[in-house]
Amino acid sequence: MTPSNASPGPVTQTAGLAAWAGFTFMCLGMFMAILDVQIVATSLPTIQAALRIPPDRMVWIQTAYLTAEIVAIPLTGYLTDVLGMRRLFVGAVGLFTLASIGCAMSGSFESLILWRVVQGFSGGTLIPIVFSAVFLLFPVRVQGLATTIAGVAAVLAPTIGPIVGGWVTQSFSWHWLFRINIVPGVVAALGVGWLLRGEPAVERSGVARAIDLVALVLLAVALVALQIGLKDAPTRGWGDAWVLGLLALFVACGIGFAVRTWRAAVPLVELHCFADRNFAIGCLFSFVLGFGLFGSTYLMPFFLGLVRGHGALRIGEIMLVTGIAQLVTAPIAVWAERRVDPRWLTAFGFGLFAIGLLMSMGQTAQTDFHAMILPQIVRGAAIMFCLLPPTRMALGRLPRNLVADGSGLFNLMRNLGGAVGLALVDTTIFSRAATEGRHIASRLQAGDLDTALRIGIPRDAFLEQRGQPLDDFAVEMVRPLVEKAALVPAVNAAWALCGVLTAIIVIAVLWVRRTPYDAGSS
């Protein structure tokens, strides 16, 4: 059965209070897992100092989690078939909570990395499970509301992560970055386990469910190679032998996995979802959303920390504007999603998101909270329109037995977009900053007073030194000013990259098919 000839959508026609309450607990578990990634990211220096981790190994605290997560996401469909949605969620959130306890008790770098891998794999299944539940638990008429609840939880967590992480780090020890997961994890597991005992099962009718170990290894190797390759590319260079080798390994294993899975009678991941045009285009939108969303949530704290010199808590307070805008516009998105063609809502959302990204490309070294309010409001208002219609567009036409696989692939594309986006953003910043730094240094050596004043060198000090060779002390005093000034246009170029790509993808709506599940016809 393929997506094109199967009956689309769920058969559920009503959703009771238990279903809504259980779904809310599912969103709590997903929110907890996403929030954990961000709060740990803001507190890495604290963890590094406590466990005496070498600086060059610190990045693995996040890489271990993200790599395990990206492997788990596409396996969610298979695991749902084997365990059922309720049991898989309860097991995953329970394992995530256990791993959080393990992280909090870690006394060494090695044990922390081990538990972060467990955290990442268990947490990686939670997002696609929740978005699968939207189409398996609820009838079409309320799927927009359910998607909004899940979407707000998914995009709000990274927004408030810096302020939560900064507050926890300043008020308690680093162990509480993981201990705070215990109570919501237990509550979510118990709530879902009790309330969703009668959830609809996802079955591959009459077909054995043996796991394809070869396909699993190919998938894991491909995604791990891609994740590590993208992580190392900005610092090592895209032409580095190590990076090229990892990317080549990704391509080889990825092709092998795709060929084997496409031909399998019982595939590990149901790639036939991509035979549905709307699903394929929806995944493309998901990829670009990940690019812009991950890129923007990286660029803001990067700029505020390195250029403006703010701490984690202040950065979190500034970025809270985006979260508030998301919450305010979420009801509007729900109202519009049921009345307006999702193709035009998607175009509106990505167009508005592109404008919000491009509004930040004119930042100066003095740009701070007040100048960042409007771009954040525009981006926050756009995000729900970038999430709801494409999700409905991608998953709404799939038959029930493909929804879990489709949700995993849809969310995988967003994470892959984020990984690619961060790599390209970092590459843009590093390359552009180096070029700008050389230009600023050459202008200073030529005696350009305007450049000196712009980067913060006192007039008298510069005029006194102008025309004379710089001694070591003067070089050490000037270097931080040059580096900070060079970051500003580099960050602006990265904002432009995110904005232009987001704007270009809008034209893809022209190839989306209108379906009976589109707004206004349900």
PDB file of N, CA and C in Angstrom, residues 70 113 141 179 182 195 257 293 328 341 365 392 394 403 428:
ATOM      1  N   ILE A  70      19.331  12.096  16.580  1.00  0.00           N
ATOM      2  CA  ILE A  70      19.048  12.093  15.147  1.00  0.00           C
ATOM      3  C   ILE A  70      18.966  10.674  14.595  1.00  0.00           C
ATOM      4  N   ILE A 113      28.979  11.335  29.187  1.00  0.00           N
ATOM      5  CA  ILE A 113      28.740  11.118  27.757  1.00  0.00           C
ATOM      6  C   ILE A 113      27.860   9.896  27.545  1.00  0.00           C
ATOM      7  N   ARG A 141     -11.145  17.902  12.458  1.00  0.00           N
ATOM      8  CA  ARG A 141     -11.596  19.245  12.834  1.00  0.00           C
ATOM      9  C   ARG A 141     -10.832  19.836  14.011  1.00  0.00           C
ATOM     10  N   ARG A 179      18.470  17.258  37.201  1.00  0.00           N
ATOM     11  CA  ARG A 179      17.494  16.861  38.223  1.00  0.00           C
ATOM     12  C   ARG A 179      16.114  17.453  37.970  1.00  0.00           C
ATOM     13  N   ILE A 182      13.285  15.195  36.569  1.00  0.00           N
ATOM     14  CA  ILE A 182      12.754  14.013  37.252  1.00  0.00           C
ATOM     15  C   ILE A 182      11.241  14.120  37.462  1.00  0.00           C
ATOM     16  N   LEU A 195      -3.889   7.466  31.064  1.00  0.00           N
ATOM     17  CA  LEU A 195      -4.972   8.095  30.308  1.00  0.00           C
ATOM     18  C   LEU A 195      -5.114   7.577  28.876  1.00  0.00           C
ATOM     19  N   PHE A 257      21.386   2.492   2.525  1.00  0.00           N
ATOM     20  CA  PHE A 257      20.186   2.371   3.354  1.00  0.00           C
ATOM     21  C   PHE A 257      18.925   2.605   2.530  1.00  0.00           C
ATOM     22  N   LEU A 293      15.218  28.182  12.140  1.00  0.00           N
ATOM     23  CA  LEU A 293      14.918  28.187  13.566  1.00  0.00           C
ATOM     24  C   LEU A 293      16.172  27.931  14.392  1.00  0.00           C
ATOM     25  N   VAL A 328       1.196  34.524  21.841  1.00  0.00           N
ATOM     26  CA  VAL A 328       0.126  35.459  21.488  1.00  0.00           C
ATOM     27  C   VAL A 328      -0.487  35.102  20.135  1.00  0.00           C
ATOM     28  N   ASP A 341      -6.582  28.136   3.103  1.00  0.00           N
ATOM     29  CA  ASP A 341      -5.826  27.104   2.396  1.00  0.00           C
ATOM     30  C   ASP A 341      -4.413  27.016   2.990  1.00  0.00           C
ATOM     31  N   ALA A 365      27.391  47.058  16.456  1.00  0.00           N
ATOM     32  CA  ALA A 365      27.974  46.637  17.727  1.00  0.00           C
ATOM     33  C   ALA A 365      27.179  47.167  18.911  1.00  0.00           C
ATOM     34  N   ARG A 392       0.317  19.576   8.788  1.00  0.00           N
ATOM     35  CA  ARG A 392      -0.949  19.052   8.269  1.00  0.00           C
ATOM     36  C   ARG A 392      -0.799  18.632   6.809  1.00  0.00           C
ATOM     37  N   ALA A 394       1.920  17.647   5.277  1.00  0.00           N
ATOM     38  CA  ALA A 394       2.778  16.475   5.115  1.00  0.00           C
ATOM     39  C   ALA A 394       2.129  15.202   5.633  1.00  0.00           C
ATOM     40  N   VAL A 403       1.608   6.973   9.368  1.00  0.00           N
ATOM     41  CA  VAL A 403       1.687   8.245  10.089  1.00  0.00           C
ATOM     42  C   VAL A 403       2.904   8.297  11.008  1.00  0.00           C
ATOM     43  N   THR A 428      30.011  30.574   7.740  1.00  0.00           N
ATOM     44  CA  THR A 428      29.866  31.967   7.314  1.00  0.00           C
ATOM     45  C   THR A 428      30.507  32.913   8.319  1.00  0.00           C
TER      46      THR A 428
END
